[in-house]
CSV table of C-alpha atoms in Angstrom, one decimal:
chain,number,residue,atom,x,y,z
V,1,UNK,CA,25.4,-46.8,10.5
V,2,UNK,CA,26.5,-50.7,9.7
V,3,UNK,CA,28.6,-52.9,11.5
V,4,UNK,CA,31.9,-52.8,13.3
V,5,UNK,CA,34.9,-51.7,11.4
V,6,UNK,CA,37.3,-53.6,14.1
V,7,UNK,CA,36.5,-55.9,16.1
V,8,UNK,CA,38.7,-56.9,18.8
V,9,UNK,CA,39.0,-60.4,20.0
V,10,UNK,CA,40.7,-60.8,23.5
V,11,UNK,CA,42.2,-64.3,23.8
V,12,UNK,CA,41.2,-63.7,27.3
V,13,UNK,CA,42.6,-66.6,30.2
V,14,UNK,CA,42.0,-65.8,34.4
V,15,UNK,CA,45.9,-66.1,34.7
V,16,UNK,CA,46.0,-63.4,32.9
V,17,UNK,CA,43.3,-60.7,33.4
V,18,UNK,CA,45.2,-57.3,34.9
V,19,UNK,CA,46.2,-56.4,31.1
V,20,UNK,CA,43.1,-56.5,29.5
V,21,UNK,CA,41.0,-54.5,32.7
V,22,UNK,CA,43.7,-51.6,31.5
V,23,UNK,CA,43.2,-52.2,28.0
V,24,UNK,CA,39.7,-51.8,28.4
V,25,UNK,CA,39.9,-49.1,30.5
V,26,UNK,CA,41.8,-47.1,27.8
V,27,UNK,CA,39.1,-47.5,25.1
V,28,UNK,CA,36.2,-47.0,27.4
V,29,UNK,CA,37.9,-43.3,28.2
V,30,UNK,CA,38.8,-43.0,24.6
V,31,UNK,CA,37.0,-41.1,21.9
V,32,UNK,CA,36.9,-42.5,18.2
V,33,UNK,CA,35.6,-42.2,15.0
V,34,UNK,CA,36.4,-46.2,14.5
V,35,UNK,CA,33.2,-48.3,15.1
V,36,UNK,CA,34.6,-51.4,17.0
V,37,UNK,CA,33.3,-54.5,19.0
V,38,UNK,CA,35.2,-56.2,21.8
V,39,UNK,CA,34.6,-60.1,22.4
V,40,UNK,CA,36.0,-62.5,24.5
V,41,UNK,CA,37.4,-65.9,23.4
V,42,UNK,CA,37.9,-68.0,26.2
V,43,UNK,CA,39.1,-71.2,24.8
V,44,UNK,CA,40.7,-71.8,21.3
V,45,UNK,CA,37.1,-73.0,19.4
V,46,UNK,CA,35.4,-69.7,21.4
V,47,UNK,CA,38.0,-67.5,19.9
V,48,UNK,CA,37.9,-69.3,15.9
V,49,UNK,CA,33.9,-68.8,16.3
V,50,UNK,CA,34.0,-65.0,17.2
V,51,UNK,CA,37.4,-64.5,14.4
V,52,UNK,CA,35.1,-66.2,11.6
V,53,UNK,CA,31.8,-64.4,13.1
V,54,UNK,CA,33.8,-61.3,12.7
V,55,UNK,CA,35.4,-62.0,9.2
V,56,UNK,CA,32.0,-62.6,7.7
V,57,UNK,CA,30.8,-59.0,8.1
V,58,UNK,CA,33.5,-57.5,6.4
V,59,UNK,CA,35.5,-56.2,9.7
V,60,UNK,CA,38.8,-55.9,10.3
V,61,UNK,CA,40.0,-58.4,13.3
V,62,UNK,CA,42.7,-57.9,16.0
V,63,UNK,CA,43.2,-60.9,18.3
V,64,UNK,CA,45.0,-60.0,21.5
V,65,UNK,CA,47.1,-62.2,23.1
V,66,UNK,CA,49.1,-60.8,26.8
V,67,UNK,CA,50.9,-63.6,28.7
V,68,UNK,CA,54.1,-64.0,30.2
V,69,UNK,CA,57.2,-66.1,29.3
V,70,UNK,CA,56.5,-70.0,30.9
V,71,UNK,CA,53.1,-69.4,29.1
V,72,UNK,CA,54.5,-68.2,25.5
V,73,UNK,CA,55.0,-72.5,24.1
V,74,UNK,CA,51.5,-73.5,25.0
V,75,UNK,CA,50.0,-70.3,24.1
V,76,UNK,CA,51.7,-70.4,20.2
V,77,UNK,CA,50.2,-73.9,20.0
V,78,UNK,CA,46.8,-73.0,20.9
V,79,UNK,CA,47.6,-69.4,18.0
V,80,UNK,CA,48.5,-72.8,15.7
V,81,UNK,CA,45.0,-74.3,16.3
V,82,UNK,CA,43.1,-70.9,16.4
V,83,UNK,CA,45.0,-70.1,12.6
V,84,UNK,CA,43.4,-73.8,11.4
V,85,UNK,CA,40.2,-73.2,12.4
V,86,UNK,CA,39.8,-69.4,11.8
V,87,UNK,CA,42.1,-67.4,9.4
V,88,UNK,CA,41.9,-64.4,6.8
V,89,UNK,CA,43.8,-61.4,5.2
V,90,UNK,CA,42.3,-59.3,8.0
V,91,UNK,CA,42.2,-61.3,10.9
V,92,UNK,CA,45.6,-60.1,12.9
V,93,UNK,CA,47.1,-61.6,16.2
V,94,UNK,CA,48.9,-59.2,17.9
V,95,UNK,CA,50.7,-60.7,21.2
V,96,UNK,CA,51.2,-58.1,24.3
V,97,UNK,CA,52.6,-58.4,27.9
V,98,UNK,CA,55.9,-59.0,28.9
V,99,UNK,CA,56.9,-62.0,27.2
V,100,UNK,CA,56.4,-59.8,23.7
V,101,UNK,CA,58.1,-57.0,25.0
V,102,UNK,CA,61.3,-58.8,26.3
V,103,UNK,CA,61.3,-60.9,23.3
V,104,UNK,CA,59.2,-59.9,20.2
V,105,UNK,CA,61.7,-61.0,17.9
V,106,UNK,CA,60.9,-65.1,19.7
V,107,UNK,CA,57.3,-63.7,19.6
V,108,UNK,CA,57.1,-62.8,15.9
V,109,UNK,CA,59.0,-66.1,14.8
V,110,UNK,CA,56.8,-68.0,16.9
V,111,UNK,CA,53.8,-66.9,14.7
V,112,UNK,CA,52.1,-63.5,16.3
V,113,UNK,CA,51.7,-61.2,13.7
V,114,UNK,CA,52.5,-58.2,15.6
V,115,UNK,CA,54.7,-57.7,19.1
V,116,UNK,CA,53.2,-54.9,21.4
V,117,UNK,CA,56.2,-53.9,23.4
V,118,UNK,CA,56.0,-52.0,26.7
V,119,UNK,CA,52.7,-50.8,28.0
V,120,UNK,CA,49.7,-51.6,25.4
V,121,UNK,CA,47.5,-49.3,26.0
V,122,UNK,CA,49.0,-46.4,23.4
V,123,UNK,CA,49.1,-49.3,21.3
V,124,UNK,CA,45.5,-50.1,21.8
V,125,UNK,CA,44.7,-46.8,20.6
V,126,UNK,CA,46.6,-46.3,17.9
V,127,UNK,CA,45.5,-49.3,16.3
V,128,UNK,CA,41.7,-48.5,17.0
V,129,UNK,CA,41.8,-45.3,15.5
V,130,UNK,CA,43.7,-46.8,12.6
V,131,UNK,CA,40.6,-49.4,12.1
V,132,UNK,CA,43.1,-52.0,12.8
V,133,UNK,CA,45.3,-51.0,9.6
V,134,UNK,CA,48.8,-49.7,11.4
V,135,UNK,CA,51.1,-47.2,9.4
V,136,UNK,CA,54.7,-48.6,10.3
V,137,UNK,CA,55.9,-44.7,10.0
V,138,UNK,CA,53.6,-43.9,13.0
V,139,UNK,CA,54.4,-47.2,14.9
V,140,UNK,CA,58.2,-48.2,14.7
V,141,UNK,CA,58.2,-49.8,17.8
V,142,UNK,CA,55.5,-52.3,17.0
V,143,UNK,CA,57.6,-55.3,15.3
V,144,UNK,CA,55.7,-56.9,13.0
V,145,UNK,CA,56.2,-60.5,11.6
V,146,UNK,CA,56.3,-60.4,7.4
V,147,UNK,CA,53.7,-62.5,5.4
């Protein structure tokens, strides 16, 4: 059967647990053809190790980042550090919670690759069943940052 297609790396801090719980609540009720791995990077080497882990079999990576708005500066410097130590064409960092939803365009420019506004669950989904390769004609509301 092979390997994960997506894996999905949750950037995953105490302050910030209630998003994730319904995340993963969503894709544990969810049926899909998309073989995926979740993993949990609790620090910024953590979360490099499990992006390059997942880069070397071939899979497709999300990295999810929720947090609100006094947490949005330190949290783009630690995306800066994670990018050094851990980057490829198919690694993406999509940023979720309310700070990305009251300001993806601040979110984007700040170096997410992707804004999930409003409740990321759909999101979630969408993007699993996609194998972590989003169709902009399906998702208009997901801003995206341009490479």
């Amino acid at each position: 059967m092979g390997g994960p297609e997506l894996v999905l790396v949750l950037r995953y801090r105490k302050a910030v647990t209630y998003g994730f719980h319904a995340l993963l609540g969503a894709l544990g009720q969810h049926e899909t053809a998309t073989r995926y791995e979740v993993r949990f990077g609790e620090d910024v080497v953590s979360t490099a190790v499990h992006i390059r882990e997942a880069v070397a079999t071939g899979a497709r990576v999300y990295v999810l980042w929720p947090f609100y708005s006094p947490d949005a500066a330190a949290l783009a410097g630690e995306l800066k550090q994670i990018r050094a130590l851990a980057d490829a064409p198919s690694v993406t960092h999509l940023a979720g919670g309310v700070h990305a939803t009251a300001e993806p365009v601040q979110t984007l420019d700040a170096g997410w690759d992707m804004a999930a506004i409003g409740e990321g669950e759909s999101t979630l989904l969408s993007l699993v069943d996609a194998k972590g390769r989003p169709d902009r004609r399906h998702r208009p509301d997901l801003p995206r940052r341009h490479r």
